Amino acid sequence: MTNSLQQAREALGERLRELRQSAGLSGSELARRAGWHQTRIPKIEYGRTKPSIADIQVWCTLTGAQSEMPNLVATLRNIETSYREWRRTLSGGTKQKQHEILHLMQQSKVIRAYQPSLIPGLLQTAEYASTVLRRSIKFHGIPDDLDEGVSKRIERQQILYRGDHRFHILMGEQALYNTVGGDSVMIGQLDRLLAAMGLPRVTFGIVPMSAELPMQLTNFVMFDQRRVTVESISAELTVTQPREIKLYHRTFDVLVGQSVSPCVSG
Protein backbone atom coordinates (compact mmCIF):
# COMPACT_ATOMS: atom_id res chain seq x y z
CA MET A 1 0.00 0.00 0.00
CA THR A 2 1.31 3.48 -0.84
CA ASN A 3 2.03 6.04 1.89
CA SER A 4 -0.61 8.38 0.45
CA LEU A 5 -3.33 5.75 0.66
CA GLN A 6 -2.37 4.74 4.19
CA GLN A 7 -2.29 8.36 5.35
CA ALA A 8 -5.77 8.90 3.90
CA ARG A 9 -7.09 5.86 5.79
CA GLU A 10 -5.47 7.05 9.00
CA ALA A 11 -6.96 10.53 8.59
CA LEU A 12 -10.44 9.04 8.12
CA GLY A 13 -9.93 6.81 11.16
CA GLU A 14 -8.82 9.76 13.25
CA ARG A 15 -12.00 11.65 12.36
CA LEU A 16 -14.14 8.66 13.30
CA ARG A 17 -12.29 8.38 16.61
CA GLU A 18 -13.04 12.06 17.32
CA LEU A 19 -16.75 11.44 16.74
CA ARG A 20 -16.72 8.44 19.10
CA GLN A 21 -14.92 10.36 21.82
CA SER A 22 -17.22 13.39 21.43
CA ALA A 23 -20.17 11.03 21.97
CA GLY A 24 -18.58 9.77 25.19
CA LEU A 25 -18.33 6.20 23.95
CA SER A 26 -15.48 3.80 24.55
CA GLY A 27 -14.34 1.62 21.70
CA SER A 28 -15.72 -1.50 23.33
CA GLU A 29 -19.12 0.14 23.96
CA LEU A 30 -19.40 1.33 20.35
CA ALA A 31 -18.49 -2.14 19.14
CA ARG A 32 -21.12 -3.71 21.43
CA ARG A 33 -23.87 -1.40 20.19
CA ALA A 34 -22.88 -1.99 16.55
CA GLY A 35 -22.65 -5.76 17.01
CA TRP A 36 -18.97 -5.80 15.98
CA HIS A 37 -15.97 -7.52 17.48
CA GLN A 38 -14.30 -5.02 19.79
CA THR A 39 -11.02 -5.17 17.84
CA ARG A 40 -12.74 -3.72 14.78
CA ILE A 41 -12.88 -0.23 16.32
CA PRO A 42 -9.10 0.31 16.77
CA LYS A 43 -8.40 -1.29 13.40
CA ILE A 44 -10.63 1.29 11.71
CA GLU A 45 -9.46 4.20 13.84
CA TYR A 46 -5.78 3.53 13.13
CA GLY A 47 -6.22 2.87 9.42
CA ARG A 48 -5.47 -0.83 9.53
CA THR A 49 -8.94 -1.72 8.23
CA LYS A 50 -10.92 0.29 5.68
CA PRO A 51 -14.52 0.84 6.82
CA SER A 52 -17.41 0.20 4.46
CA ILE A 53 -20.13 2.75 3.72
CA ALA A 54 -22.43 0.73 5.98
CA ASP A 55 -19.82 0.93 8.77
CA ILE A 56 -19.71 4.71 8.50
CA GLN A 57 -23.51 4.94 8.53
CA VAL A 58 -23.69 2.83 11.70
CA TRP A 59 -20.82 4.79 13.30
CA CYS A 60 -22.46 8.16 12.64
CA THR A 61 -25.86 6.97 13.84
CA LEU A 62 -24.53 5.56 17.12
CA THR A 63 -22.41 8.65 17.84
CA GLY A 64 -25.19 11.10 16.94
CA ALA A 65 -23.18 12.50 14.06
CA GLN A 66 -25.58 11.90 11.17
CA SER A 67 -24.72 15.31 9.71
CA GLU A 68 -21.13 14.10 9.21
CA MET A 69 -22.22 11.07 7.20
CA PRO A 70 -22.19 12.60 3.66
CA ASN A 71 -18.67 14.03 4.03
CA LEU A 72 -17.28 10.84 5.53
CA VAL A 73 -18.82 8.67 2.81
CA ALA A 74 -17.39 11.04 0.17
CA THR A 75 -13.96 10.75 1.81
CA LEU A 76 -14.18 6.96 1.76
CA ARG A 77 -15.14 6.92 -1.91
CA ASN A 78 -12.23 9.22 -2.71
CA ILE A 79 -9.85 6.78 -1.00
CA GLU A 80 -11.32 3.93 -3.02
CA THR A 81 -10.88 5.73 -6.33
CA SER A 82 -7.40 7.14 -5.62
CA TYR A 83 -5.86 3.66 -5.69
CA ARG A 84 -7.02 1.47 -8.56
CA GLU A 85 -5.54 -1.88 -9.44
CA TRP A 86 -4.67 -2.23 -13.11
CA ARG A 87 -7.00 -5.19 -13.52
CA ARG A 88 -9.82 -2.85 -12.46
CA THR A 89 -8.56 0.22 -14.32
CA LEU A 90 -8.10 -1.77 -17.53
CA SER A 91 -11.21 -3.92 -17.17
CA GLY A 92 -12.73 -2.06 -20.10
CA GLY A 93 -9.62 -2.53 -22.23
CA THR A 94 -6.65 -0.34 -23.12
CA LYS A 95 -8.63 1.96 -25.43
CA GLN A 96 -10.78 3.19 -22.56
CA LYS A 97 -7.69 4.06 -20.52
CA GLN A 98 -6.18 6.02 -23.41
CA HIS A 99 -9.41 8.00 -23.68
CA GLU A 100 -9.31 8.78 -19.95
CA ILE A 101 -5.74 10.10 -20.20
CA LEU A 102 -6.64 12.26 -23.21
CA HIS A 103 -9.56 13.77 -21.29
CA LEU A 104 -7.25 14.75 -18.42
CA MET A 105 -4.79 16.35 -20.84
CA GLN A 106 -7.51 18.28 -22.62
CA GLN A 107 -8.50 19.81 -19.27
CA SER A 108 -4.92 20.86 -18.46
CA LYS A 109 -2.74 23.74 -19.60
CA VAL A 110 0.61 22.29 -18.54
CA ILE A 111 1.39 18.58 -18.47
CA ARG A 112 4.63 17.42 -16.90
CA ALA A 113 5.70 13.79 -17.22
CA TYR A 114 8.61 11.70 -15.98
CA GLN A 115 9.28 8.22 -17.33
CA PRO A 116 12.51 6.55 -16.15
CA SER A 117 12.57 3.35 -18.19
CA LEU A 118 10.27 3.59 -21.23
CA ILE A 119 9.53 6.11 -23.94
CA PRO A 120 6.55 8.19 -22.74
CA GLY A 121 3.24 7.29 -24.39
CA LEU A 122 2.87 10.72 -26.01
CA LEU A 123 6.06 10.11 -28.00
CA GLN A 124 5.68 6.42 -28.85
CA THR A 125 5.45 5.06 -32.38
CA ALA A 126 2.63 2.66 -33.21
CA GLU A 127 5.07 -0.27 -33.24
CA TYR A 128 6.55 0.63 -29.85
CA ALA A 129 3.09 1.22 -28.35
CA SER A 130 1.88 -2.10 -29.73
CA THR A 131 4.64 -3.98 -27.93
CA VAL A 132 4.05 -2.14 -24.63
CA LEU A 133 0.27 -2.61 -24.68
CA ARG A 134 0.52 -6.25 -25.78
CA ARG A 135 2.69 -6.96 -22.74
CA SER A 136 0.23 -5.15 -20.47
CA ILE A 137 -2.74 -7.10 -21.85
CA LYS A 138 -0.98 -10.41 -21.30
CA PHE A 139 0.48 -9.53 -17.90
CA HIS A 140 -2.76 -8.26 -16.36
CA GLY A 141 -5.08 -10.67 -18.17
CA ILE A 142 -7.35 -7.92 -19.47
CA PRO A 143 -9.59 -7.79 -22.58
CA ASP A 144 -7.52 -7.91 -25.77
CA ASP A 145 -8.27 -4.70 -27.65
CA LEU A 146 -4.70 -4.17 -28.84
CA ASP A 147 -5.48 -2.55 -32.18
CA GLU A 148 -8.02 -0.16 -30.65
CA GLY A 149 -5.68 0.70 -27.78
CA VAL A 150 -2.76 1.47 -30.09
CA SER A 151 -4.97 3.52 -32.38
CA LYS A 152 -6.26 5.59 -29.45
CA ARG A 153 -2.75 6.11 -28.05
CA ILE A 154 -1.53 7.43 -31.39
CA GLU A 155 -4.68 9.53 -31.79
CA ARG A 156 -4.17 11.27 -28.45
CA GLN A 157 -0.72 12.40 -29.60
CA GLN A 158 -2.54 14.98 -31.74
CA ILE A 159 -2.85 17.06 -28.58
CA LEU A 160 0.83 17.91 -29.06
CA TYR A 161 -0.14 19.95 -32.11
CA ARG A 162 -3.51 21.41 -31.10
CA GLY A 163 -4.70 23.96 -28.58
CA ASP A 164 -2.53 25.89 -26.15
CA HIS A 165 -1.36 22.97 -24.02
CA ARG A 166 2.31 22.86 -23.04
CA PHE A 167 4.32 19.76 -22.27
CA HIS A 168 7.50 19.21 -20.27
CA ILE A 169 8.62 15.64 -20.74
CA LEU A 170 11.53 14.01 -18.92
CA MET A 171 12.75 10.49 -19.49
CA GLY A 172 15.58 8.48 -18.03
CA GLU A 173 18.56 7.78 -20.26
CA GLN A 174 17.93 4.09 -19.56
CA ALA A 175 14.77 4.30 -21.68
CA LEU A 176 16.97 4.77 -24.75
CA TYR A 177 18.70 1.47 -24.08
CA ASN A 178 15.79 -0.70 -22.95
CA THR A 179 14.83 -2.72 -26.02
CA VAL A 180 11.14 -2.78 -26.84
CA GLY A 181 10.07 -4.77 -29.88
CA GLY A 182 13.52 -5.34 -31.37
CA ASP A 183 16.08 -3.20 -33.19
CA SER A 184 13.83 -2.08 -36.05
CA VAL A 185 11.19 -0.82 -33.62
CA MET A 186 13.80 1.03 -31.56
CA ILE A 187 15.33 2.68 -34.64
CA GLY A 188 11.90 3.99 -35.65
CA GLN A 189 11.24 5.11 -32.09
CA LEU A 190 14.48 7.06 -31.84
CA ASP A 191 13.66 8.79 -35.13
CA ARG A 192 10.31 9.75 -33.62
CA LEU A 193 12.05 11.25 -30.58
CA LEU A 194 14.31 13.35 -32.79
CA ALA A 195 11.27 14.72 -34.61
CA ALA A 196 9.41 15.44 -31.35
CA MET A 197 12.29 17.50 -29.96
CA GLY A 198 11.50 20.25 -32.41
CA LEU A 199 7.85 20.65 -31.46
CA PRO A 200 7.18 24.21 -30.23
CA ARG A 201 4.93 23.23 -27.30
CA VAL A 202 7.22 20.48 -26.01
CA THR A 203 10.17 20.88 -23.64
CA PHE A 204 12.16 17.67 -23.61
CA GLY A 205 14.93 16.45 -21.34
CA ILE A 206 16.88 13.29 -20.58
CA VAL A 207 18.01 12.45 -17.04
CA PRO A 208 21.45 10.79 -17.36
CA MET A 209 22.05 7.42 -15.77
CA SER A 210 24.88 9.07 -13.82
CA ALA A 211 22.50 11.58 -12.21
CA GLU A 212 22.06 11.39 -8.44
CA LEU A 213 18.31 10.92 -8.08
CA PRO A 214 16.50 12.57 -5.15
CA MET A 215 14.89 9.26 -4.14
CA GLN A 216 13.63 5.99 -5.56
CA LEU A 217 11.28 6.99 -8.36
CA THR A 218 8.62 5.57 -10.61
CA ASN A 219 6.93 7.25 -13.56
CA PHE A 220 4.38 9.98 -12.91
CA VAL A 221 2.36 12.60 -14.81
CA MET A 222 1.32 15.99 -13.39
CA PHE A 223 -1.75 17.80 -14.68
CA ASP A 224 -1.32 21.49 -13.82
CA GLN A 225 -1.33 21.94 -10.04
CA ARG A 226 -4.40 19.80 -9.40
CA ARG A 227 -3.61 16.14 -10.00
CA VAL A 228 -0.78 13.63 -10.28
CA THR A 229 -1.03 10.05 -11.51
CA VAL A 230 1.60 7.54 -10.42
CA GLU A 231 2.02 4.05 -11.84
CA SER A 232 3.20 0.99 -9.96
CA ILE A 233 3.33 -2.61 -11.10
CA SER A 234 -0.08 -3.46 -9.68
CA ALA A 235 -2.00 -0.19 -9.56
CA GLU A 236 -2.37 3.46 -10.49
CA LEU A 237 -2.39 6.06 -7.73
CA THR A 238 -4.17 9.40 -8.13
CA VAL A 239 -2.81 12.20 -5.94
CA THR A 240 -4.99 15.26 -5.35
CA GLN A 241 -3.85 16.61 -1.96
CA PRO A 242 -2.13 19.97 -2.55
CA ARG A 243 0.78 19.32 -0.17
CA GLU A 244 1.54 16.01 -1.90
CA ILE A 245 1.29 17.57 -5.34
CA LYS A 246 3.86 20.14 -4.23
CA LEU A 247 6.26 17.30 -3.42
CA TYR A 248 5.95 15.94 -6.94
CA HIS A 249 6.60 19.39 -8.38
CA ARG A 250 9.68 19.73 -6.18
CA THR A 251 10.88 16.33 -7.35
CA PHE A 252 10.25 17.23 -10.98
CA ASP A 253 12.23 20.46 -10.56
CA VAL A 254 15.17 18.44 -9.19
CA LEU A 255 14.99 16.11 -12.19
CA VAL A 256 14.84 19.08 -14.55
CA GLY A 257 18.02 20.40 -12.98
CA GLN A 258 19.74 17.08 -13.59
CA SER A 259 18.46 16.60 -17.12
CA VAL A 260 20.06 17.53 -20.41
CA SER A 261 18.25 18.82 -23.47
CA PRO A 262 19.48 17.11 -26.63
CA CYS A 263 20.41 19.38 -29.48
CA VAL A 264 18.85 18.67 -32.86
CA SER A 265 20.89 19.75 -35.86
CA GLY A 266 18.98 20.71 -38.94
GROMACS .gro file of C-alpha atoms in nm:
model
  266
    1MET     CA    1   0.000   0.000   0.000
    2THR     CA    2   0.131   0.348  -0.084
    3ASN     CA    3   0.203   0.604   0.189
    4SER     CA    4  -0.061   0.838   0.045
    5LEU     CA    5  -0.333   0.575   0.066
    6GLN     CA    6  -0.237   0.474   0.419
    7GLN     CA    7  -0.229   0.836   0.535
    8ALA     CA    8  -0.577   0.890   0.390
    9ARG     CA    9  -0.709   0.586   0.579
   10GLU     CA   10  -0.547   0.705   0.900
   11ALA     CA   11  -0.696   1.053   0.859
   12LEU     CA   12  -1.044   0.904   0.812
   13GLY     CA   13  -0.993   0.681   1.116
   14GLU     CA   14  -0.882   0.976   1.325
   15ARG     CA   15  -1.200   1.165   1.236
   16LEU     CA   16  -1.414   0.866   1.330
   17ARG     CA   17  -1.229   0.838   1.661
   18GLU     CA   18  -1.304   1.206   1.732
   19LEU     CA   19  -1.675   1.144   1.674
   20ARG     CA   20  -1.672   0.844   1.910
   21GLN     CA   21  -1.492   1.036   2.182
   22SER     CA   22  -1.722   1.339   2.143
   23ALA     CA   23  -2.017   1.103   2.197
   24GLY     CA   24  -1.858   0.977   2.519
   25LEU     CA   25  -1.833   0.620   2.395
   26SER     CA   26  -1.548   0.380   2.455
   27GLY     CA   27  -1.434   0.162   2.170
   28SER     CA   28  -1.572  -0.150   2.333
   29GLU     CA   29  -1.912   0.014   2.396
   30LEU     CA   30  -1.940   0.133   2.035
   31ALA     CA   31  -1.849  -0.214   1.914
   32ARG     CA   32  -2.112  -0.371   2.143
   33ARG     CA   33  -2.387  -0.140   2.019
   34ALA     CA   34  -2.288  -0.199   1.655
   35GLY     CA   35  -2.265  -0.576   1.701
   36TRP     CA   36  -1.897  -0.580   1.598
   37HIS     CA   37  -1.597  -0.752   1.748
   38GLN     CA   38  -1.430  -0.502   1.979
   39THR     CA   39  -1.102  -0.517   1.784
   40ARG     CA   40  -1.274  -0.372   1.478
   41ILE     CA   41  -1.288  -0.023   1.632
   42PRO     CA   42  -0.910   0.031   1.677
   43LYS     CA   43  -0.840  -0.129   1.340
   44ILE     CA   44  -1.063   0.129   1.171
   45GLU     CA   45  -0.946   0.420   1.384
   46TYR     CA   46  -0.578   0.353   1.313
   47GLY     CA   47  -0.622   0.287   0.942
   48ARG     CA   48  -0.547  -0.083   0.953
   49THR     CA   49  -0.894  -0.172   0.823
   50LYS     CA   50  -1.092   0.029   0.568
   51PRO     CA   51  -1.452   0.084   0.682
   52SER     CA   52  -1.741   0.020   0.446
   53ILE     CA   53  -2.013   0.275   0.372
   54ALA     CA   54  -2.243   0.073   0.598
   55ASP     CA   55  -1.982   0.093   0.877
   56ILE     CA   56  -1.971   0.471   0.850
   57GLN     CA   57  -2.351   0.494   0.853
   58VAL     CA   58  -2.369   0.283   1.170
   59TRP     CA   59  -2.082   0.479   1.330
   60CYS     CA   60  -2.246   0.816   1.264
   61THR     CA   61  -2.586   0.697   1.384
   62LEU     CA   62  -2.453   0.556   1.712
   63THR     CA   63  -2.241   0.865   1.784
   64GLY     CA   64  -2.519   1.110   1.694
   65ALA     CA   65  -2.318   1.250   1.406
   66GLN     CA   66  -2.558   1.190   1.117
   67SER     CA   67  -2.472   1.531   0.971
   68GLU     CA   68  -2.113   1.410   0.921
   69MET     CA   69  -2.222   1.107   0.720
   70PRO     CA   70  -2.219   1.260   0.366
   71ASN     CA   71  -1.867   1.403   0.403
   72LEU     CA   72  -1.728   1.084   0.553
   73VAL     CA   73  -1.882   0.867   0.281
   74ALA     CA   74  -1.739   1.104   0.017
   75THR     CA   75  -1.396   1.075   0.181
   76LEU     CA   76  -1.418   0.696   0.176
   77ARG     CA   77  -1.514   0.692  -0.191
   78ASN     CA   78  -1.223   0.922  -0.271
   79ILE     CA   79  -0.985   0.678  -0.100
   80GLU     CA   80  -1.132   0.393  -0.302
   81THR     CA   81  -1.088   0.573  -0.633
   82SER     CA   82  -0.740   0.714  -0.562
   83TYR     CA   83  -0.586   0.366  -0.569
   84ARG     CA   84  -0.702   0.147  -0.856
   85GLU     CA   85  -0.554  -0.188  -0.944
   86TRP     CA   86  -0.467  -0.223  -1.311
   87ARG     CA   87  -0.700  -0.519  -1.352
   88ARG     CA   88  -0.982  -0.285  -1.246
   89THR     CA   89  -0.856   0.022  -1.432
   90LEU     CA   90  -0.810  -0.177  -1.753
   91SER     CA   91  -1.121  -0.392  -1.717
   92GLY     CA   92  -1.273  -0.206  -2.010
   93GLY     CA   93  -0.962  -0.253  -2.223
   94THR     CA   94  -0.665  -0.034  -2.312
   95LYS     CA   95  -0.863   0.196  -2.543
   96GLN     CA   96  -1.078   0.319  -2.256
   97LYS     CA   97  -0.769   0.406  -2.052
   98GLN     CA   98  -0.618   0.602  -2.341
   99HIS     CA   99  -0.941   0.800  -2.368
  100GLU     CA  100  -0.931   0.878  -1.995
  101ILE     CA  101  -0.574   1.010  -2.020
  102LEU     CA  102  -0.664   1.226  -2.321
  103HIS     CA  103  -0.956   1.377  -2.129
  104LEU     CA  104  -0.725   1.475  -1.842
  105MET     CA  105  -0.479   1.635  -2.084
  106GLN     CA  106  -0.751   1.828  -2.262
  107GLN     CA  107  -0.850   1.981  -1.927
  108SER     CA  108  -0.492   2.086  -1.846
  109LYS     CA  109  -0.274   2.374  -1.960
  110VAL     CA  110   0.061   2.229  -1.854
  111ILE     CA  111   0.139   1.858  -1.847
  112ARG     CA  112   0.463   1.742  -1.690
  113ALA     CA  113   0.570   1.379  -1.722
  114TYR     CA  114   0.861   1.170  -1.598
  115GLN     CA  115   0.928   0.822  -1.733
  116PRO     CA  116   1.251   0.655  -1.615
  117SER     CA  117   1.257   0.335  -1.819
  118LEU     CA  118   1.027   0.359  -2.123
  119ILE     CA  119   0.953   0.611  -2.394
  120PRO     CA  120   0.655   0.819  -2.274
  121GLY     CA  121   0.324   0.729  -2.439
  122LEU     CA  122   0.287   1.072  -2.601
  123LEU     CA  123   0.606   1.011  -2.800
  124GLN     CA  124   0.568   0.642  -2.885
  125THR     CA  125   0.545   0.506  -3.238
  126ALA     CA  126   0.263   0.266  -3.321
  127GLU     CA  127   0.507  -0.027  -3.324
  128TYR     CA  128   0.655   0.063  -2.985
  129ALA     CA  129   0.309   0.122  -2.835
  130SER     CA  130   0.188  -0.210  -2.973
  131THR     CA  131   0.464  -0.398  -2.793
  132VAL     CA  132   0.405  -0.214  -2.463
  133LEU     CA  133   0.027  -0.261  -2.468
  134ARG     CA  134   0.052  -0.625  -2.578
  135ARG     CA  135   0.269  -0.696  -2.274
  136SER     CA  136   0.023  -0.515  -2.047
  137ILE     CA  137  -0.274  -0.710  -2.185
  138LYS     CA  138  -0.098  -1.041  -2.130
  139PHE     CA  139   0.048  -0.953  -1.790
  140HIS     CA  140  -0.276  -0.826  -1.636
  141GLY     CA  141  -0.508  -1.067  -1.817
  142ILE     CA  142  -0.735  -0.792  -1.947
  143PRO     CA  143  -0.959  -0.779  -2.258
  144ASP     CA  144  -0.752  -0.791  -2.577
  145ASP     CA  145  -0.827  -0.470  -2.765
  146LEU     CA  146  -0.470  -0.417  -2.884
  147ASP     CA  147  -0.548  -0.255  -3.218
  148GLU     CA  148  -0.802  -0.016  -3.065
  149GLY     CA  149  -0.568   0.070  -2.778
  150VAL     CA  150  -0.276   0.147  -3.009
  151SER     CA  151  -0.497   0.352  -3.238
  152LYS     CA  152  -0.626   0.559  -2.945
  153ARG     CA  153  -0.275   0.611  -2.805
  154ILE     CA  154  -0.153   0.743  -3.139
  155GLU     CA  155  -0.468   0.953  -3.179
  156ARG     CA  156  -0.417   1.127  -2.845
  157GLN     CA  157  -0.072   1.240  -2.960
  158GLN     CA  158  -0.254   1.498  -3.174
  159ILE     CA  159  -0.285   1.706  -2.858
  160LEU     CA  160   0.083   1.791  -2.906
  161TYR     CA  161  -0.014   1.995  -3.211
  162ARG     CA  162  -0.351   2.141  -3.110
  163GLY     CA  163  -0.470   2.396  -2.858
  164ASP     CA  164  -0.253   2.589  -2.615
  165HIS     CA  165  -0.136   2.297  -2.402
  166ARG     CA  166   0.231   2.286  -2.304
  167PHE     CA  167   0.432   1.976  -2.227
  168HIS     CA  168   0.750   1.921  -2.027
  169ILE     CA  169   0.862   1.564  -2.074
  170LEU     CA  170   1.153   1.401  -1.892
  171MET     CA  171   1.275   1.049  -1.949
  172GLY     CA  172   1.558   0.848  -1.803
  173GLU     CA  173   1.856   0.778  -2.026
  174GLN     CA  174   1.793   0.409  -1.956
  175ALA     CA  175   1.477   0.430  -2.168
  176LEU     CA  176   1.697   0.477  -2.475
  177TYR     CA  177   1.870   0.147  -2.408
  178ASN     CA  178   1.579  -0.070  -2.295
  179THR     CA  179   1.483  -0.272  -2.602
  180VAL     CA  180   1.114  -0.278  -2.684
  181GLY     CA  181   1.007  -0.477  -2.988
  182GLY     CA  182   1.352  -0.534  -3.137
  183ASP     CA  183   1.608  -0.320  -3.319
  184SER     CA  184   1.383  -0.208  -3.605
  185VAL     CA  185   1.119  -0.082  -3.362
  186MET     CA  186   1.380   0.103  -3.156
  187ILE     CA  187   1.533   0.268  -3.464
  188GLY     CA  188   1.190   0.399  -3.565
  189GLN     CA  189   1.124   0.511  -3.209
  190LEU     CA  190   1.448   0.706  -3.184
  191ASP     CA  191   1.366   0.879  -3.513
  192ARG     CA  192   1.031   0.975  -3.362
  193LEU     CA  193   1.205   1.125  -3.058
  194LEU     CA  194   1.431   1.335  -3.279
  195ALA     CA  195   1.127   1.472  -3.461
  196ALA     CA  196   0.941   1.544  -3.135
  197MET     CA  197   1.229   1.750  -2.996
  198GLY     CA  198   1.150   2.025  -3.241
  199LEU     CA  199   0.785   2.065  -3.146
  200PRO     CA  200   0.718   2.421  -3.023
  201ARG     CA  201   0.493   2.323  -2.730
  202VAL     CA  202   0.722   2.048  -2.601
  203THR     CA  203   1.017   2.088  -2.364
  204PHE     CA  204   1.216   1.767  -2.361
  205GLY     CA  205   1.493   1.645  -2.134
  206ILE     CA  206   1.688   1.329  -2.058
  207VAL     CA  207   1.801   1.245  -1.704
  208PRO     CA  208   2.145   1.079  -1.736
  209MET     CA  209   2.205   0.742  -1.577
  210SER     CA  210   2.488   0.907  -1.382
  211ALA     CA  211   2.250   1.158  -1.221
  212GLU     CA  212   2.206   1.139  -0.844
  213LEU     CA  213   1.831   1.092  -0.808
  214PRO     CA  214   1.650   1.257  -0.515
  215MET     CA  215   1.489   0.926  -0.414
  216GLN     CA  216   1.363   0.599  -0.556
  217LEU     CA  217   1.128   0.699  -0.836
  218THR     CA  218   0.862   0.557  -1.061
  219ASN     CA  219   0.693   0.725  -1.356
  220PHE     CA  220   0.438   0.998  -1.291
  221VAL     CA  221   0.236   1.260  -1.481
  222MET     CA  222   0.132   1.599  -1.339
  223PHE     CA  223  -0.175   1.780  -1.468
  224ASP     CA  224  -0.132   2.149  -1.382
  225GLN     CA  225  -0.133   2.194  -1.004
  226ARG     CA  226  -0.440   1.980  -0.940
  227ARG     CA  227  -0.361   1.614  -1.000
  228VAL     CA  228  -0.078   1.363  -1.028
  229THR     CA  229  -0.103   1.005  -1.151
  230VAL     CA  230   0.160   0.754  -1.042
  231GLU     CA  231   0.202   0.405  -1.184
  232SER     CA  232   0.320   0.099  -0.996
  233ILE     CA  233   0.333  -0.261  -1.110
  234SER     CA  234  -0.008  -0.346  -0.968
  235ALA     CA  235  -0.200  -0.019  -0.956
  236GLU     CA  236  -0.237   0.346  -1.049
  237LEU     CA  237  -0.239   0.606  -0.773
  238THR     CA  238  -0.417   0.940  -0.813
  239VAL     CA  239  -0.281   1.220  -0.594
  240THR     CA  240  -0.499   1.526  -0.535
  241GLN     CA  241  -0.385   1.661  -0.196
  242PRO     CA  242  -0.213   1.997  -0.255
  243ARG     CA  243   0.078   1.932  -0.017
  244GLU     CA  244   0.154   1.601  -0.190
  245ILE     CA  245   0.129   1.757  -0.534
  246LYS     CA  246   0.386   2.014  -0.423
  247LEU     CA  247   0.626   1.730  -0.342
  248TYR     CA  248   0.595   1.594  -0.694
  249HIS     CA  249   0.660   1.939  -0.838
  250ARG     CA  250   0.968   1.973  -0.618
  251THR     CA  251   1.088   1.633  -0.735
  252PHE     CA  252   1.025   1.723  -1.098
  253ASP     CA  253   1.223   2.046  -1.056
  254VAL     CA  254   1.517   1.844  -0.919
  255LEU     CA  255   1.499   1.611  -1.219
  256VAL     CA  256   1.484   1.908  -1.455
  257GLY     CA  257   1.802   2.040  -1.298
  258GLN     CA  258   1.974   1.708  -1.359
  259SER     CA  259   1.846   1.660  -1.712
  260VAL     CA  260   2.006   1.753  -2.041
  261SER     CA  261   1.825   1.882  -2.347
  262PRO     CA  262   1.948   1.711  -2.663
  263CYS     CA  263   2.041   1.938  -2.948
  264VAL     CA  264   1.885   1.867  -3.286
  265SER     CA  265   2.089   1.975  -3.586
  266GLY     CA  266   1.898   2.071  -3.894
   0.00000   0.00000   0.00000
